[in-house]
Amino acid sequence: MASSPFIIVAIDGGAASGKSSTARLLADRFNLLHVDTGSFYRHLTSELLRRGVPHADLPALKSALSGLHLATRLEGRSARMLVDGQPAGDEIRDQRVNEHVSHYAAIPEVRETLLGYQRGQVEVAKQHGFRGLVMEGRDIGSVIFPQADFRFFLHADPVERAKRRAAEGRQDSIAERDRLDSSRKTSPLTCPAGAIDIDSTHRSLDEVFALMAGRVAPALASA
Ligand code: DC
């Protein structure tokens, strides 16, 4: 009997482009592990701020990063990163973290710290019997999993994205984060060649989900 395929779905895009909502729906529909890598960068940022380690102080940053222990806890279908045994708190969505996260994320040593951990989520997904994983971020289809079975790139008009954040009752530095994330040297936010580019400005969440699910479903149909 053929064994079930294990699939990797990569979703990249700018801030508030709809990645998390669609990734969660895909995870639920196809029994995939949902991995929100933005929450990992946010968690590290929050921890480094708490310790008073500025992003510009490379020796202090390297020393702090080398002592961190990263592990994973599952919450439903979502992978939560534990830093020294601690899950992220609500503060990772606050304005303070919004303002700092892109500065830390631009530093190669910070990205290096998360690289192996992110790829290791494949094993976590397999160990827990998922049929694959859906990972969202900025460099998933370009750097983390360039060979992913499906690579989607979501974009939306900045005005529409600002409205979405406001509807969630959250403040965010969308334009500034996108500017920093797109212009950094290491793993910038970009639509990788061959990725499926989806403009979600005038599409509902259900429509974007349907577009993605229509691509993914046949790959799992035989299982
Ligand atoms: O997905 P998000 O908006 O929560 O991500 C927060 C920040 O983390 C984002 O502005 C840049 C950084 N990030 C990154 O550099 N690479 C990723 N794969 C995911 C997020």
Short mmCIF file of C-alpha atoms and ligand atoms in Angstrom, two decimals:
data_model
loop_
_atom_site.label_atom_id
_atom_site.label_comp_id
_atom_site.label_asym_id
_atom_site.label_seq_id
_atom_site.Cartn_x
_atom_site.Cartn_y
_atom_site.Cartn_z
CA MET A 1 0.00 0.00 0.00
CA ALA A 2 1.35 3.45 -0.87
CA SER A 3 2.17 5.51 2.21
CA SER A 4 0.36 8.81 2.72
CA PRO A 5 2.18 11.80 1.27
CA PHE A 6 3.48 14.41 3.68
CA ILE A 7 3.07 17.88 2.23
CA ILE A 8 4.66 21.23 2.97
CA VAL A 9 2.70 24.41 2.26
CA ALA A 10 4.58 27.72 2.44
CA ILE A 11 2.70 31.01 2.76
CA ASP A 12 4.64 34.25 2.61
CA GLY A 13 3.48 37.84 2.51
CA GLY A 14 3.64 41.23 4.18
CA ALA A 15 2.13 42.27 7.49
CA ALA A 16 -1.64 41.75 7.74
CA SER A 17 -1.84 40.17 4.29
CA GLY A 18 -4.06 37.35 5.60
CA LYS A 19 -1.44 34.64 6.09
CA SER A 20 -2.47 33.47 9.55
CA SER A 21 -6.20 33.25 8.86
CA THR A 22 -5.74 31.24 5.68
CA ALA A 23 -3.00 29.05 7.20
CA ARG A 24 -5.29 28.15 10.12
CA LEU A 25 -8.13 27.21 7.76
CA LEU A 26 -5.80 25.04 5.67
CA ALA A 27 -4.47 23.35 8.81
CA ASP A 28 -8.02 22.53 9.93
CA ARG A 29 -9.23 21.35 6.53
CA PHE A 30 -6.27 19.09 5.75
CA ASN A 31 -4.98 18.17 9.22
CA LEU A 32 -1.72 20.06 8.84
CA LEU A 33 0.49 21.46 11.58
CA HIS A 34 0.18 25.26 11.55
CA VAL A 35 3.48 27.06 12.08
CA ASP A 36 3.39 30.86 12.42
CA THR A 37 7.05 31.85 12.16
CA GLY A 38 6.21 35.52 12.74
CA SER A 39 5.23 34.52 16.28
CA PHE A 40 8.72 33.01 16.70
CA TYR A 41 10.42 36.26 15.69
CA ARG A 42 8.03 38.14 17.97
CA HIS A 43 8.75 35.82 20.89
CA LEU A 44 12.53 36.18 20.51
CA THR A 45 12.14 39.96 20.20
CA SER A 46 10.05 40.13 23.34
CA GLU A 47 12.57 37.99 25.25
CA LEU A 48 15.56 40.05 24.08
CA LEU A 49 13.79 43.30 24.97
CA ARG A 50 12.93 41.88 28.40
CA ARG A 51 16.60 41.09 28.93
CA GLY A 52 17.62 44.55 27.75
CA VAL A 53 19.64 43.27 24.78
CA PRO A 54 19.51 45.88 21.98
CA HIS A 55 19.53 44.66 18.39
CA ALA A 56 22.52 46.90 17.66
CA ASP A 57 24.73 45.26 20.30
CA LEU A 58 25.90 42.24 18.34
CA PRO A 59 28.21 40.69 20.98
CA ALA A 60 25.46 40.86 23.63
CA LEU A 61 22.91 39.57 21.13
CA LYS A 62 25.08 36.60 20.12
CA SER A 63 25.73 35.72 23.72
CA ALA A 64 22.02 35.88 24.61
CA LEU A 65 21.01 33.83 21.55
CA SER A 66 23.58 31.12 22.18
CA GLY A 67 22.13 30.46 25.63
CA LEU A 68 18.51 30.08 24.53
CA HIS A 69 16.81 26.71 24.49
CA LEU A 70 13.98 26.39 21.94
CA ALA A 71 11.30 23.72 22.14
CA THR A 72 7.79 23.20 20.78
CA ARG A 73 4.43 22.72 22.44
CA LEU A 74 1.33 21.87 20.42
CA GLU A 75 -1.89 23.79 20.98
CA GLY A 76 -4.50 22.13 18.85
CA ARG A 77 -2.96 22.18 15.37
CA SER A 78 -0.60 25.06 16.12
CA ALA A 79 3.08 24.84 17.02
CA ARG A 80 3.99 27.17 19.90
CA MET A 81 7.65 27.93 20.46
CA LEU A 82 8.93 27.70 24.01
CA VAL A 83 11.96 29.81 24.89
CA ASP A 84 13.69 28.31 27.91
CA GLY A 85 10.45 26.43 28.60
CA GLN A 86 8.23 29.52 28.42
CA PRO A 87 5.48 30.14 25.82
CA ALA A 88 5.00 33.61 24.36
CA GLY A 89 2.64 35.98 26.16
CA ASP A 90 0.06 38.33 24.66
CA GLU A 91 2.65 41.11 24.61
CA ILE A 92 4.16 39.70 21.40
CA ARG A 93 1.27 41.38 19.52
CA ASP A 94 1.75 44.74 21.26
CA GLN A 95 3.01 47.89 19.61
CA ARG A 96 6.38 47.66 21.38
CA VAL A 97 7.15 44.34 19.72
CA ASN A 98 5.66 45.55 16.40
CA GLU A 99 8.13 48.42 16.45
CA HIS A 100 11.20 46.33 17.24
CA VAL A 101 10.65 42.94 15.62
CA SER A 102 11.84 43.84 12.10
CA HIS A 103 15.10 45.24 13.48
CA TYR A 104 15.90 41.97 15.27
CA ALA A 105 14.65 39.89 12.32
CA ALA A 106 17.12 41.66 10.01
CA ILE A 107 20.09 40.32 11.96
CA PRO A 108 21.59 37.15 10.40
CA GLU A 109 22.39 35.63 13.84
CA VAL A 110 18.73 35.94 14.86
CA ARG A 111 17.59 34.28 11.62
CA GLU A 112 20.23 31.58 12.00
CA THR A 113 18.93 30.80 15.50
CA LEU A 114 15.48 30.09 14.07
CA LEU A 115 16.46 28.40 10.81
CA GLY A 116 17.03 24.85 12.07
CA TYR A 117 14.22 25.17 14.58
CA GLN A 118 11.75 26.04 11.81
CA ARG A 119 12.88 23.18 9.57
CA GLY A 120 12.62 20.88 12.58
CA GLN A 121 8.85 21.42 12.61
CA VAL A 122 8.60 18.77 9.88
CA GLU A 123 9.66 16.15 12.43
CA VAL A 124 7.25 17.57 15.02
CA ALA A 125 4.42 17.30 12.49
CA LYS A 126 5.35 13.74 11.55
CA GLN A 127 5.69 12.61 15.15
CA HIS A 128 2.19 13.88 15.89
CA GLY A 129 0.57 12.25 12.88
CA PHE A 130 -0.16 15.36 10.81
CA ARG A 131 -0.47 14.98 7.05
CA GLY A 132 1.91 17.87 6.51
CA LEU A 133 2.56 21.37 7.68
CA VAL A 134 1.57 24.85 6.64
CA MET A 135 4.21 27.40 7.56
CA GLU A 136 3.72 31.15 7.21
CA GLY A 137 6.27 33.95 7.26
CA ARG A 138 8.45 36.06 4.99
CA ASP A 139 11.10 33.64 3.71
CA ILE A 140 9.42 30.24 3.90
CA GLY A 141 9.15 29.60 0.14
CA SER A 142 12.47 31.30 -0.60
CA VAL A 143 14.81 30.09 2.19
CA ILE A 144 13.25 27.70 4.71
CA PHE A 145 11.47 25.36 2.31
CA PRO A 146 12.28 26.34 -1.29
CA GLN A 147 11.22 22.80 -2.29
CA ALA A 148 7.81 23.06 -0.57
CA ASP A 149 4.99 21.29 -2.39
CA PHE A 150 3.04 24.56 -2.52
CA ARG A 151 4.39 28.08 -2.22
CA PHE A 152 1.88 30.89 -1.95
CA PHE A 153 2.62 34.59 -1.77
CA LEU A 154 -0.13 36.83 -0.42
CA HIS A 155 -0.30 40.53 -0.94
CA ALA A 156 -2.92 43.20 -0.40
CA ASP A 157 -3.25 46.94 -0.72
CA PRO A 158 -1.73 48.71 2.35
CA VAL A 159 -4.95 50.65 3.02
CA GLU A 160 -6.94 47.40 3.12
CA ARG A 161 -4.36 45.82 5.42
CA ALA A 162 -4.48 48.76 7.81
CA LYS A 163 -8.29 48.36 7.91
CA ARG A 164 -7.91 44.68 8.82
CA ARG A 165 -5.63 45.49 11.74
CA ALA A 166 -7.99 48.23 12.92
CA ALA A 167 -10.91 45.78 12.74
CA GLU A 168 -8.92 43.48 15.03
CA GLY A 169 -8.56 46.42 17.42
CA ARG A 170 -4.77 46.35 17.05
CA GLN A 171 -2.17 48.98 16.30
CA ASP A 172 0.54 47.94 13.89
CA SER A 173 3.45 49.50 12.01
CA ILE A 174 2.51 47.71 8.78
CA ALA A 175 4.20 49.99 6.23
CA GLU A 176 7.38 50.40 8.27
CA ARG A 177 7.67 46.66 8.97
CA ASP A 178 7.16 45.87 5.29
CA ARG A 179 9.78 48.42 4.32
CA LEU A 180 12.34 46.95 6.73
CA ASP A 181 11.43 43.32 5.97
CA SER A 182 11.68 43.87 2.18
CA SER A 183 14.91 45.84 2.23
CA ARG A 184 17.05 43.77 4.61
CA LYS A 185 20.04 41.89 3.17
CA THR A 186 19.33 38.49 4.72
CA SER A 187 16.21 36.63 3.56
CA PRO A 188 14.16 39.68 2.54
CA LEU A 189 10.42 39.51 2.03
CA THR A 190 9.98 38.71 -1.63
CA CYS A 191 7.74 36.65 -3.86
CA PRO A 192 9.99 33.72 -4.83
CA ALA A 193 10.12 32.66 -8.49
CA GLY A 194 7.50 30.01 -9.13
CA ALA A 195 5.33 30.90 -6.12
CA ILE A 196 1.58 31.34 -6.59
CA ASP A 197 0.94 35.05 -6.17
CA ILE A 198 -2.48 35.92 -4.73
CA ASP A 199 -3.81 39.45 -4.35
CA SER A 200 -6.23 39.38 -1.41
CA THR A 201 -7.22 43.07 -1.57
CA HIS A 202 -10.66 42.39 -3.05
CA ARG A 203 -11.02 38.76 -2.00
CA SER A 204 -12.68 37.52 1.13
CA LEU A 205 -10.90 35.12 3.45
CA ASP A 206 -13.11 32.30 2.14
CA GLU A 207 -12.16 33.11 -1.46
CA VAL A 208 -8.43 33.11 -0.72
CA PHE A 209 -8.80 29.89 1.24
CA ALA A 210 -10.75 28.28 -1.64
CA LEU A 211 -8.01 29.21 -4.11
CA MET A 212 -5.34 27.60 -1.94
CA ALA A 213 -7.40 24.59 -0.91
CA GLY A 214 -8.19 23.90 -4.58
CA ARG A 215 -4.48 23.51 -5.24
CA VAL A 216 -3.67 21.48 -2.13
CA ALA A 217 -6.60 19.04 -2.12
CA PRO A 218 -5.50 16.91 -5.11
CA ALA A 219 -2.10 16.27 -3.51
CA LEU A 220 -3.80 14.64 -0.54
CA ALA A 221 -6.68 13.03 -2.40
CA SER A 222 -4.94 9.66 -2.76
CA ALA A 223 -4.27 9.38 0.97
O1 DC B 1 4.01 37.54 10.51
P1 DC B 1 4.23 38.68 11.52
O2 DC B 1 3.74 40.00 11.00
O3 DC B 1 3.68 38.36 12.88
O4 DC B 1 5.83 38.78 11.66
C1 DC B 1 6.46 39.66 12.56
C2 DC B 1 7.82 40.05 12.03
O5 DC B 1 8.69 38.92 12.07
C3 DC B 1 7.87 40.56 10.61
O6 DC B 1 7.66 41.96 10.53
C4 DC B 1 9.25 40.18 10.15
C5 DC B 1 9.61 38.97 10.97
N1 DC B 1 9.52 37.71 10.23
C6 DC B 1 10.60 37.38 9.43
O7 DC B 1 11.52 38.17 9.29
N2 DC B 1 10.62 36.18 8.80
C7 DC B 1 9.61 35.31 8.93
N3 DC B 1 9.66 34.12 8.30
C8 DC B 1 8.49 35.65 9.73
C9 DC B 1 8.47 36.87 10.34
#
